[in-house]
Short mmCIF file of C-alpha atoms and ligand atoms in Angstrom, two decimals:
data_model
loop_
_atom_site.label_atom_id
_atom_site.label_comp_id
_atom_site.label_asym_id
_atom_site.label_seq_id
_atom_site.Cartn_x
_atom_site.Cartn_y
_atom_site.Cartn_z
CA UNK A 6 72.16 80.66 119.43
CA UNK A 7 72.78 80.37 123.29
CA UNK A 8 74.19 76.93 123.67
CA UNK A 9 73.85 75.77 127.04
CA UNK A 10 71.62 78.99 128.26
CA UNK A 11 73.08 81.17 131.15
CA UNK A 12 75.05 78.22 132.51
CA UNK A 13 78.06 80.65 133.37
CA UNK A 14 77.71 82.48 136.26
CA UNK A 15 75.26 80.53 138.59
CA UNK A 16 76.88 79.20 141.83
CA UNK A 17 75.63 76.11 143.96
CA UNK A 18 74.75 78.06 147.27
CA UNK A 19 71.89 80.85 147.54
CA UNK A 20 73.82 83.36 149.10
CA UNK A 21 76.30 83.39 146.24
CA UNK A 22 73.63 83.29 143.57
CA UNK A 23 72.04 86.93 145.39
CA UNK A 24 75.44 87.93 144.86
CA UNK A 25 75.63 87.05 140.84
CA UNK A 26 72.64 88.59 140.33
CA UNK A 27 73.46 91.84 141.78
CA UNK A 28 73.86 95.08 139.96
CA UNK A 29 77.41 96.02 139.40
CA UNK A 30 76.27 99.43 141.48
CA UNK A 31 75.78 97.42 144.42
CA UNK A 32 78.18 96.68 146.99
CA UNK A 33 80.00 93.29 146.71
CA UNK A 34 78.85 90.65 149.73
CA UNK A 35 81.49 90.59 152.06
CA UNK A 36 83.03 87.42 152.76
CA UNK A 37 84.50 86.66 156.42
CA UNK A 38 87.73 87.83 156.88
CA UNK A 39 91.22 85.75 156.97
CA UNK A 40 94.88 86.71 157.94
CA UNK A 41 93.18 90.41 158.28
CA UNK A 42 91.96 90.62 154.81
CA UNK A 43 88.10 90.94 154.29
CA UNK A 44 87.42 89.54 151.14
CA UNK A 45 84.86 90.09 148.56
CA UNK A 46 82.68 88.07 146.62
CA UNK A 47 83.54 87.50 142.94
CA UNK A 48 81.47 88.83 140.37
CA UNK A 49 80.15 86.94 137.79
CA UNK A 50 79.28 88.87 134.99
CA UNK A 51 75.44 88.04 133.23
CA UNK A 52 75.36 85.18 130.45
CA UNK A 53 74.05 86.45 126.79
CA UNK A 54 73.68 85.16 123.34
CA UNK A 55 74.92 86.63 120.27
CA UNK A 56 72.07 87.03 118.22
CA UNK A 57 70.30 90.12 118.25
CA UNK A 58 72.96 91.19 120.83
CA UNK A 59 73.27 95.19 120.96
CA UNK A 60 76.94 95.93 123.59
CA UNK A 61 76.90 99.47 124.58
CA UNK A 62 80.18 100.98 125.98
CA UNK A 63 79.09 103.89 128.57
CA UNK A 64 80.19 105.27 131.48
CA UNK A 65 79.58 104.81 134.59
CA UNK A 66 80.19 104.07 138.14
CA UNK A 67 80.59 100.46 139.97
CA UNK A 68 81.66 99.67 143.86
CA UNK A 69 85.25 98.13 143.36
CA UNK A 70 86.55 99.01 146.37
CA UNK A 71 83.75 98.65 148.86
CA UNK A 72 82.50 101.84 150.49
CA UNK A 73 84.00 103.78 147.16
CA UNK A 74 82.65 104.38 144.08
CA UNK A 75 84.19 104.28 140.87
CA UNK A 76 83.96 105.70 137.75
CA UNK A 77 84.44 103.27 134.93
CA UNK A 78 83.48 102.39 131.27
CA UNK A 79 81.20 99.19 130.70
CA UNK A 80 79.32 97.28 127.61
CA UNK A 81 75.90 96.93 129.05
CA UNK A 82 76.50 98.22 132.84
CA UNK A 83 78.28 95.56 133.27
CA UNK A 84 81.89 95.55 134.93
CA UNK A 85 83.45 92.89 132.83
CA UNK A 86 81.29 93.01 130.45
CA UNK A 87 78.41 90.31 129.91
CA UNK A 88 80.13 86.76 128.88
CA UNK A 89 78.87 86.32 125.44
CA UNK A 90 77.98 82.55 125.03
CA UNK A 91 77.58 81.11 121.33
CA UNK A 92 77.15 77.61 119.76
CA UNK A 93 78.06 77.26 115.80
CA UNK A 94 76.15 79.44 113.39
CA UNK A 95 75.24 81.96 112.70
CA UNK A 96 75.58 84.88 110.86
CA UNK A 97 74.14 86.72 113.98
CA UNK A 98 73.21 90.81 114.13
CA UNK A 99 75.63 92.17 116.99
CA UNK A 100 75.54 95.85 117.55
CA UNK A 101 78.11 97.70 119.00
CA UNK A 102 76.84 101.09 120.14
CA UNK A 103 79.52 103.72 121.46
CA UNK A 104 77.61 105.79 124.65
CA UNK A 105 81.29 106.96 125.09
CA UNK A 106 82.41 110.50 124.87
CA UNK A 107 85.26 109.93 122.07
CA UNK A 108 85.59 107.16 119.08
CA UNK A 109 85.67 103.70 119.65
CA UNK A 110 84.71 99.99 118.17
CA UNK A 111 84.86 96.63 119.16
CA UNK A 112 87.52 93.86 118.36
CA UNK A 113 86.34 90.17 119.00
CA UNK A 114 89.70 88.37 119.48
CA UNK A 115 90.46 85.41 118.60
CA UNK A 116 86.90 85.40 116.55
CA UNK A 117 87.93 84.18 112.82
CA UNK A 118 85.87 87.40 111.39
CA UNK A 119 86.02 88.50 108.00
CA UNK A 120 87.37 92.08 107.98
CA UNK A 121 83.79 93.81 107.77
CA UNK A 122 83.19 92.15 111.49
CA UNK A 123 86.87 92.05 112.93
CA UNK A 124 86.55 95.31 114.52
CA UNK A 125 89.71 96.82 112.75
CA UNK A 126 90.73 100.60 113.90
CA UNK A 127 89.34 101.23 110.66
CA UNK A 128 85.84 100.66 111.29
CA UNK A 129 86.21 103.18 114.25
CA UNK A 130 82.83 105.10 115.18
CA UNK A 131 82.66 108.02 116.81
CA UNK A 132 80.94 109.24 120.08
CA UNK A 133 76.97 108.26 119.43
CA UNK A 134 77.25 106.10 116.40
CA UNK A 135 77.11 102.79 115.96
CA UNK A 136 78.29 99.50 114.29
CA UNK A 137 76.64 96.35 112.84
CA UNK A 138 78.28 93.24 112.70
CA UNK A 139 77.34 89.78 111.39
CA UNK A 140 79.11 87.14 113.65
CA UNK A 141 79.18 83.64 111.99
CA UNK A 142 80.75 80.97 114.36
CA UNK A 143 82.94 78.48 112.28
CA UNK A 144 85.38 77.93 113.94
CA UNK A 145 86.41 75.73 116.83
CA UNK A 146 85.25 76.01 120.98
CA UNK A 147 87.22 78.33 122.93
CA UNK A 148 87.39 81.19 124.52
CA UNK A 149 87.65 84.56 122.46
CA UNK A 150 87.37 87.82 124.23
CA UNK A 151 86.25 91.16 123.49
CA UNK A 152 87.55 94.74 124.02
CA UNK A 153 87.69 98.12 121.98
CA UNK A 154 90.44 98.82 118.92
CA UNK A 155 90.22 102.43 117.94
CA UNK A 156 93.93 103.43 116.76
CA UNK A 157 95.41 104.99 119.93
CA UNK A 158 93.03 104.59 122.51
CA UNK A 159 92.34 100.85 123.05
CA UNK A 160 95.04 100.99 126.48
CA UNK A 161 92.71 103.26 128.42
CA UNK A 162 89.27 102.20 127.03
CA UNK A 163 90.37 98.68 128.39
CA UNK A 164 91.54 99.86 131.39
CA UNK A 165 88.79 101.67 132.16
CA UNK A 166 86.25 98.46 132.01
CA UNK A 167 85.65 97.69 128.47
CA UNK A 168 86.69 93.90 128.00
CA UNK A 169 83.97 90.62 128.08
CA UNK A 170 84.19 86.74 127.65
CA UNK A 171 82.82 85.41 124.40
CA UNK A 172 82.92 81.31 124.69
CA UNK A 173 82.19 79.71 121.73
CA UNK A 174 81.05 75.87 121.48
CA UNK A 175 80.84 72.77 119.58
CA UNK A 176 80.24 69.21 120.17
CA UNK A 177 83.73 68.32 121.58
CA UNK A 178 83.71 71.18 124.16
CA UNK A 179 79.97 70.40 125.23
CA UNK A 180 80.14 66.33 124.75
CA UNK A 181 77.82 64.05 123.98
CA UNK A 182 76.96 60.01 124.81
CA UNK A 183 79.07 59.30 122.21
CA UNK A 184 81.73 61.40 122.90
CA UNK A 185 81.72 62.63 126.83
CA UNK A 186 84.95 64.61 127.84
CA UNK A 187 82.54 65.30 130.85
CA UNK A 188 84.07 68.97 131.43
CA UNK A 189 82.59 70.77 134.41
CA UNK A 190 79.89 73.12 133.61
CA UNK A 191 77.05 75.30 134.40
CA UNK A 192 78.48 76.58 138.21
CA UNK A 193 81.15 74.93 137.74
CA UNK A 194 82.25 76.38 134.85
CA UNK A 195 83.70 80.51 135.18
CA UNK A 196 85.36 83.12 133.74
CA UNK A 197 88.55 84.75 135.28
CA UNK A 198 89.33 87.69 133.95
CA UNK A 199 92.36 88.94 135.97
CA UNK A 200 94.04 92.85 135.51
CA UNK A 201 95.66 95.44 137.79
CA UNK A 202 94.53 98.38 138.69
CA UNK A 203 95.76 101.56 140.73
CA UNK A 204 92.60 103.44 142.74
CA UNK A 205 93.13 106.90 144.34
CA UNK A 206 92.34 107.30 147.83
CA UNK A 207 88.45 108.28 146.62
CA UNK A 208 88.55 105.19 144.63
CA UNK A 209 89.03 106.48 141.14
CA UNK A 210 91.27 104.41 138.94
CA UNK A 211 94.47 106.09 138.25
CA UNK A 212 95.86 105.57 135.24
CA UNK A 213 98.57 107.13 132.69
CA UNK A 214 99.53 105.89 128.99
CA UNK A 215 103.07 105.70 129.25
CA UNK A 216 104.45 103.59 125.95
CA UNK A 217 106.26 101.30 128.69
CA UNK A 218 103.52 100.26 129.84
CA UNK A 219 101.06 100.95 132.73
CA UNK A 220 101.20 98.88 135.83
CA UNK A 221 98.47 98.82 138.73
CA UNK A 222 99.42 98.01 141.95
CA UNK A 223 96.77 95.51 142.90
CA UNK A 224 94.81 92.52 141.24
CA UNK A 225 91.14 92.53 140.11
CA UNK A 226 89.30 89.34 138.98
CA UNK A 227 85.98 89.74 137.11
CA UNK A 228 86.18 93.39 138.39
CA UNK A 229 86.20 92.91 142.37
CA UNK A 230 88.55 93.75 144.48
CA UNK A 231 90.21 91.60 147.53
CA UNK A 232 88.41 88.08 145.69
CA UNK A 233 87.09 85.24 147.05
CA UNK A 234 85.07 82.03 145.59
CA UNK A 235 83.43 79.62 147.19
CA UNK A 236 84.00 76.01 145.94
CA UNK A 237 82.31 73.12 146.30
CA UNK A 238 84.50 70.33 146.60
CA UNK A 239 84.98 69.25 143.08
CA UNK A 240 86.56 70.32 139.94
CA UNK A 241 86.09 73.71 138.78
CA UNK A 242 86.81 74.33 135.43
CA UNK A 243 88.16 78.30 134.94
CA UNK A 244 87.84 80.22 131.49
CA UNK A 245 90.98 82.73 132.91
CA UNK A 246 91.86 85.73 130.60
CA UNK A 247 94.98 87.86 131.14
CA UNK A 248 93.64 91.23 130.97
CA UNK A 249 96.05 93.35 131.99
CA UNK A 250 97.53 96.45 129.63
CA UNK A 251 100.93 95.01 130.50
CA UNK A 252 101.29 93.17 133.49
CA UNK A 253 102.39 89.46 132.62
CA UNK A 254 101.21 87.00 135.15
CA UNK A 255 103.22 84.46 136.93
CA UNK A 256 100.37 81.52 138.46
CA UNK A 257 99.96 79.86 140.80
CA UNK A 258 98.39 78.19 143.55
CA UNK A 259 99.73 78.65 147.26
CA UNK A 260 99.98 74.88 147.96
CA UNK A 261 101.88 74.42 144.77
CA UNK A 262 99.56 71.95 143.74
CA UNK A 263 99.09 71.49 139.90
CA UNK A 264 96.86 72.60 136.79
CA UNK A 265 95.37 71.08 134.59
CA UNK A 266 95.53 72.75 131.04
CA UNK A 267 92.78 71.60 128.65
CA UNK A 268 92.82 74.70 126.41
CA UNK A 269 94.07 77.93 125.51
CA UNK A 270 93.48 80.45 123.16
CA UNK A 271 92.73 78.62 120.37
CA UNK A 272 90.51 76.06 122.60
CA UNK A 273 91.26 72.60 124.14
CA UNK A 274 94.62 71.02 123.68
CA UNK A 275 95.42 67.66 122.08
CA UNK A 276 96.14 66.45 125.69
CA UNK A 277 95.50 67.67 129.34
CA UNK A 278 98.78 69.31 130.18
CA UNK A 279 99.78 69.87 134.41
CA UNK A 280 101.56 72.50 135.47
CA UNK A 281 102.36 74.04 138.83
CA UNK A 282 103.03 77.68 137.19
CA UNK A 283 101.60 79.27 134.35
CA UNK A 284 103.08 82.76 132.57
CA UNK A 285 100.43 84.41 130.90
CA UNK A 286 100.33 87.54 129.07
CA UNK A 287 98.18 90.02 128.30
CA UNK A 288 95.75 88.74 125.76
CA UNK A 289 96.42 84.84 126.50
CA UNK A 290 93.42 82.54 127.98
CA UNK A 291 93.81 79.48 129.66
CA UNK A 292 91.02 76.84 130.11
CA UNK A 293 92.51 75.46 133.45
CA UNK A 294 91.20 72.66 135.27
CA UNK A 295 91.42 73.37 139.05
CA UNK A 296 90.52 70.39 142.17
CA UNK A 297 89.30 71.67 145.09
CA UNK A 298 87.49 68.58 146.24
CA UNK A 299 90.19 68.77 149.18
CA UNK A 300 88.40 71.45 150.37
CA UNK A 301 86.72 71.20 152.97
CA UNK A 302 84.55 73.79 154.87
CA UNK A 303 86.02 77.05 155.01
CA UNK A 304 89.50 75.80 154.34
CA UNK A 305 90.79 77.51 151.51
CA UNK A 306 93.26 77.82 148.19
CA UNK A 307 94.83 80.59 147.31
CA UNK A 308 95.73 81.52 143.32
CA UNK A 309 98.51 83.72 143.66
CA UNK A 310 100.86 86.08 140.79
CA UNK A 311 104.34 85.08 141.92
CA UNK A 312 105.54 87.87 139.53
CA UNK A 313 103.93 90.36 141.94
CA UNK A 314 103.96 88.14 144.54
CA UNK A 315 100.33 88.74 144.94
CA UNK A 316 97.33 87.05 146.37
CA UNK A 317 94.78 86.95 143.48
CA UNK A 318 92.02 84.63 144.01
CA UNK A 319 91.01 83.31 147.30
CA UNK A 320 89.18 79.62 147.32
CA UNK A 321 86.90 78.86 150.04
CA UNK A 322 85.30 75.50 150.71
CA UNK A 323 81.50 75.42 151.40
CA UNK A 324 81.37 71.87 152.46
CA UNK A 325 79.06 70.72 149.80
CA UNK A 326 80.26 67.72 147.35
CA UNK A 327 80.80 69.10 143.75
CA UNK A 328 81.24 67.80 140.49
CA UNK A 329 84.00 64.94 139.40
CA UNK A 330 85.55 64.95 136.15
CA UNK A 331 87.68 62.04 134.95
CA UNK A 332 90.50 64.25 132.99
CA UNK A 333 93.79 63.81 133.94
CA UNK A 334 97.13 64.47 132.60
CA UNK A 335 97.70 62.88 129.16
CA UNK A 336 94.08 62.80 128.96
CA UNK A 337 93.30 63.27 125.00
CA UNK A 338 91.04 65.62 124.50
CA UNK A 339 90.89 66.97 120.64
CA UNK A 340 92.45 66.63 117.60
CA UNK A 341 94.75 69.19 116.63
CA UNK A 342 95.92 68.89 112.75
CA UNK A 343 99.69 70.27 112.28
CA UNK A 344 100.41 73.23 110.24
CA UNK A 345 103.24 71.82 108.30
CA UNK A 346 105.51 73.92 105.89
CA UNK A 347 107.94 72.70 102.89
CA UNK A 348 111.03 73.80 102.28
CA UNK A 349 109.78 76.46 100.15
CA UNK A 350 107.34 78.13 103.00
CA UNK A 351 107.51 81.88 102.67
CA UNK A 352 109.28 83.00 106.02
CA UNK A 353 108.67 86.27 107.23
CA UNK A 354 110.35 87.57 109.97
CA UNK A 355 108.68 90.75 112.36
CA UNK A 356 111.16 92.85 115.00
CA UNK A 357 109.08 93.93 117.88
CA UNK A 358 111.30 97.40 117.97
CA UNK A 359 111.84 100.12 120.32
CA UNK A 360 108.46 99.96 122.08
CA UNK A 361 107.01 101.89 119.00
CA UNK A 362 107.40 99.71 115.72
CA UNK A 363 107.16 96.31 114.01
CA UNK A 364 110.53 96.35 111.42
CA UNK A 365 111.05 99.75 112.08
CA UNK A 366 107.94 101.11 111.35
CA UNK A 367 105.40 102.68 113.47
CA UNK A 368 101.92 102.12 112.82
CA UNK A 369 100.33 103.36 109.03
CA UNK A 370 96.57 102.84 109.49
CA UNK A 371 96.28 103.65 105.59
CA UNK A 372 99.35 101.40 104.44
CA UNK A 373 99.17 97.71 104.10
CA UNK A 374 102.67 96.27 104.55
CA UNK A 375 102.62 92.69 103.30
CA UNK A 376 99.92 90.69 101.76
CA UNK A 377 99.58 87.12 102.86
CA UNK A 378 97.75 84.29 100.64
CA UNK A 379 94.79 82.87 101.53
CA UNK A 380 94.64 79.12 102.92
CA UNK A 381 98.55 79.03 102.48
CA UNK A 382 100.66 77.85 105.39
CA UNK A 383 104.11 80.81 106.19
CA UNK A 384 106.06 80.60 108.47
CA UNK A 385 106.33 83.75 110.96
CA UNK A 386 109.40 84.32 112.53
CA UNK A 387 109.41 87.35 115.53
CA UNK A 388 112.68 88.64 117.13
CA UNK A 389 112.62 91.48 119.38
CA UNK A 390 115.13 94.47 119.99
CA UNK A 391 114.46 94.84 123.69
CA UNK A 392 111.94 97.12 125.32
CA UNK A 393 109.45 93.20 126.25
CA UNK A 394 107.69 91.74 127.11
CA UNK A 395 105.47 91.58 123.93
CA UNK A 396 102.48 89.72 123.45
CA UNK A 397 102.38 89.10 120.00
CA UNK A 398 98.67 88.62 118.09
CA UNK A 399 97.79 88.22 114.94
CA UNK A 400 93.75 89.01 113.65
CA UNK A 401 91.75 86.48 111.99
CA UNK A 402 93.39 83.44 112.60
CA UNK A 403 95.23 80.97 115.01
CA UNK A 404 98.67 79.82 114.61
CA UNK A 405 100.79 77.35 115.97
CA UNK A 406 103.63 77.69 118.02
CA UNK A 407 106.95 75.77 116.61
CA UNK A 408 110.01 77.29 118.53
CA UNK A 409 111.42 79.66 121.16
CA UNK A 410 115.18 80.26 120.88
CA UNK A 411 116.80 82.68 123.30
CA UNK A 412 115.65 83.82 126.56
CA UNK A 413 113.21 80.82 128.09
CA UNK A 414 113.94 78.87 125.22
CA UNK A 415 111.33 76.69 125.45
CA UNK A 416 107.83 76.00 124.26
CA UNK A 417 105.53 75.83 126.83
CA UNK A 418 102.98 73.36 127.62
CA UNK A 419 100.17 75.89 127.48
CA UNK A 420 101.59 77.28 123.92
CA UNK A 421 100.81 73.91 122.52
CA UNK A 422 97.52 73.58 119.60
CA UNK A 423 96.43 77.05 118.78
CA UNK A 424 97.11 80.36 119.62
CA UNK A 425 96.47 83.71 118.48
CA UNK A 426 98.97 85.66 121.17
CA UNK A 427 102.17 84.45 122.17
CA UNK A 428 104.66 85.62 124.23
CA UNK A 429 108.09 87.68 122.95
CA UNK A 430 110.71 88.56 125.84
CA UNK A 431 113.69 90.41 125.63
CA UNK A 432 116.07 87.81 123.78
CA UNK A 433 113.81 85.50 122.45
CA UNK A 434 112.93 84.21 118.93
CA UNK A 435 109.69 82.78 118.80
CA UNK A 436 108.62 80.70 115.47
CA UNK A 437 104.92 79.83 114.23
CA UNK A 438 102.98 77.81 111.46
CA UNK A 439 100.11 80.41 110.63
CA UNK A 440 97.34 79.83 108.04
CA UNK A 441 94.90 82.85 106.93
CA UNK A 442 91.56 80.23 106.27
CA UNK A 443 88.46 82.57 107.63
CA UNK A 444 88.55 85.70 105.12
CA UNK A 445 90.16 87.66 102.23
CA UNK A 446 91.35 91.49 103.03
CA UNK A 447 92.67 93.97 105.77
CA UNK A 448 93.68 92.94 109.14
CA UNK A 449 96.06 93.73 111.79
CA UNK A 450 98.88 91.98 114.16
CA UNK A 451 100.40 93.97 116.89
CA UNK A 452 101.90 93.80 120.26
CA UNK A 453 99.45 93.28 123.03
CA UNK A 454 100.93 95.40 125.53
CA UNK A 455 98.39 98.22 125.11
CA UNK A 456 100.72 100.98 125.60
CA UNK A 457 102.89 99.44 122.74
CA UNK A 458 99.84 98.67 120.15
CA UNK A 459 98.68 102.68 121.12
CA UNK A 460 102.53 104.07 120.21
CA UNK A 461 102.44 102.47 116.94
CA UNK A 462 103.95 98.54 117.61
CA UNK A 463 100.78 97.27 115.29
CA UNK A 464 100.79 96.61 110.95
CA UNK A 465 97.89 96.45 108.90
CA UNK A 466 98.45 93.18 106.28
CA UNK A 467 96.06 91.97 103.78
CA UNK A 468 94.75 88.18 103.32
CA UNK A 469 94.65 87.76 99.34
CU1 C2O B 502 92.91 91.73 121.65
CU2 C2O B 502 93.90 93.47 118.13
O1 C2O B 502 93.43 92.61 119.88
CU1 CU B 503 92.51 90.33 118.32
CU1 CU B 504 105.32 95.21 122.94
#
């Protein structure tokens, strides 16, 4: 099942491998310090496969803050969780087992699941139970991620530590001598999973579940604090997750040199896309292409939020050559076949309302409010009343982005191919192609701002 085995999360030099390999109870290595700021080491979180995979959510206590400890919630001690790596197949046993002190279950987003194995709020267990899934991978590379559902509580379950990568392959992704995109891999290939946090002066996470949304007041990436990397020079090719309850992201890199998008939620693009500023909401991945073969020693890069106008992700060069990759903009890189609609299409339309409801209506977890066709192309239209940003997402499928009207009015280059969260401010009007093609029966779509999805802005639909 493990395609590529443990190639995440290995770095060239030896001091940064000790530091991958280190418990999340350890203290960070400390990297050496620049304009005052002592930076840590990012963690890497441990590479598994999904077959026979058992995730336990438990708490426990990791070194964010270093001299601190800190009381979080983790699948398998780990703080993100483990990056779950899969090629196509399957059905694999996964095992979710909840070590926490009130319900939960796990939601694989962006996995096309049939309802049994979506992780609906449904299939909730309660403290000391347990759930068995069978995960079949069918669809296309990318990178889904995971993080608990249960009606309510999903905001501070994720806040508290429980969210993972789960990268999914196939032949385009990996390449072969017949078709080599030649994408950077093995430790040159990460996940960056960025979120705020706020830490009391002991070095507990503060947190309160506001429906407007909570905010932390500083940036973590993988789970460390004050971040740095060190780079080879070459092209690095980052799996980045917005994982934030609320906080959308404005990217960035301090030089204002460009990315290069590949891929997004849905996995690559028809075309590399560059960019010198990305907005990314909670829920949204980007598969970014980033040079730093301009690095040399110790000179560094800096990924900053210019939302927050924050320093996220320090870049430091270690002087060793790294790997080349050929991709540039307008590089092709898959085929992506349109979603197209007649004049017929059922149109629905969904108002993201008063922090608290989707058409007016809080969350039912017993009602089912439309029912959708299966293998049938709709168009989705979603408006909003105010209260944004909302991340919209939709379970069990990917869609594809045809229009914003209103606000930035735009489609972005990172909205192109598939998505399964997209972006709603204040003002805007934001049209999709969607197509239910993975499984009959119950699912859910719903705002992505945690606080919202916990006061109710989520609807249960059936696939029939
Ligand atoms: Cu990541 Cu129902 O969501
Ligand atoms: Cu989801
Ligand atoms: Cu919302």
């Amino acid at each position: 099942m493990l395609a590529g085995a443990a190639v995440i999360g290995s770095c060239a030099d030896d001091a940064t491998t000790e530091a991958h390999t280190h418990h999340t109870d350890d203290t960070p290595a400390l990297a050496r310090s620049t304009t005052g700021v002592t930076r840590n080491r990012l963690r890497v979180p441990p590479v598994v496969g999904l077959g026979g995979l058992v995730l336990t959510a438990k708490p426990g206590t990791a070194t964010i803050i270093p001299g601190k400890s800190t009381p979080v919630w983790m699948y398998n001690g780990s703080l993100p969780g483990p990056t779950i790596e899969a090629a196509q197949g399957g059905p694999a046993a996964v095992t979710f087992q909840n070590a926490l002190a009130e319900p939960s279950i796990t939601h694989w987003h962006g996995h096309h699941a049939d309802p049994a194995n979506d992780g609906h709020p449904h299939q909730v267990v309660a403290a000391n139970g347990s759930y068995a899934y069978q995960l079949t991978v069918a669809q296309r590379a990318a990178m889904n991620w995971y993080h608990p559902h249960p009606h309510l509580r999903t905001g501070e379950q994720v806040y508290r530590g429980l969210a993972g990568a789960f990268i999914l392959r196939d032949a385009v992704d990996t390449g072969s001598a017949t078709n080599p995109l030649g994408l950077p891999a093995g430790a040159y290939e990460l996940p960056i999973l960025i979120r705020d946090a706020s830490f009391d002066s002991a070095g507990a996470l503060q947190f309160s579940n506001k429906s407007a949304g909570f905010l932390g007041n500083t940036p973590l990436v993988n789970g460390t604090y004050q971040v740095e990397l060190p780079v080879d020079a070459g092209v690095y090719r980052f799996r980045l997750l917005n994982n934030c309850n609320a906080r959308v992201l404005r990217l960035a890199l301090n030089t204002g040199a460009p990315f290069l998008i590949i891929g997004n939620d849905g996995g690559l693009l028809d075309a590399a896309q560059s960019v010198t500023e990305i907005t990314a909401a909670p829920g949204e991945r980007f598969d970014l292409l980033v040079d730093c073969s301009a690095l040399g020693k110790d000179s560094t890069l800096m990924l900053r939020d210019r939302a927050a106008g924050w320093d996220v992700l320090q870049f430091r060069g270690t002087g060793t050559a790294g790997v080349k990759c050929a991709i540039a903009k307008g590089s092709p890189l898959s085929t992506i076949t349109p979603l197209t609609v007649g004049a017929t299409v059922t149109t629905r339309r969904f108002s993201f309302d008063a922090m608290t409801a989707i058409n007016g209506k809080s969350y039912d977890m017993n009602a089912v409010e439309f029912s959708v066709p299966f293998d049938t192309t709709e168009r989705w239209v979603f408006v909003t009343n105010g209260n944004g940003p909302h991340p919209v997402h939709v379970h069990g499928c990917h869609f594809q982005v045809v229009s914003r009207t209103g606000g930035r009015g735009k489609v972005f280059e990172w909205e192109r191919g598939w998505k399964d969260t997209v972006l709603l401010n204040d003002g805007e009007t934001v049209e999709v192609n969607i197509r239910f093609t993975a499984a009959k029966g119950l699912y859910v779509m719903h705002c992505h701002q945690l606080a919202h999805e916990d006061s109710g802005m989520m609807a249960n639909f059936a696939v029939v």
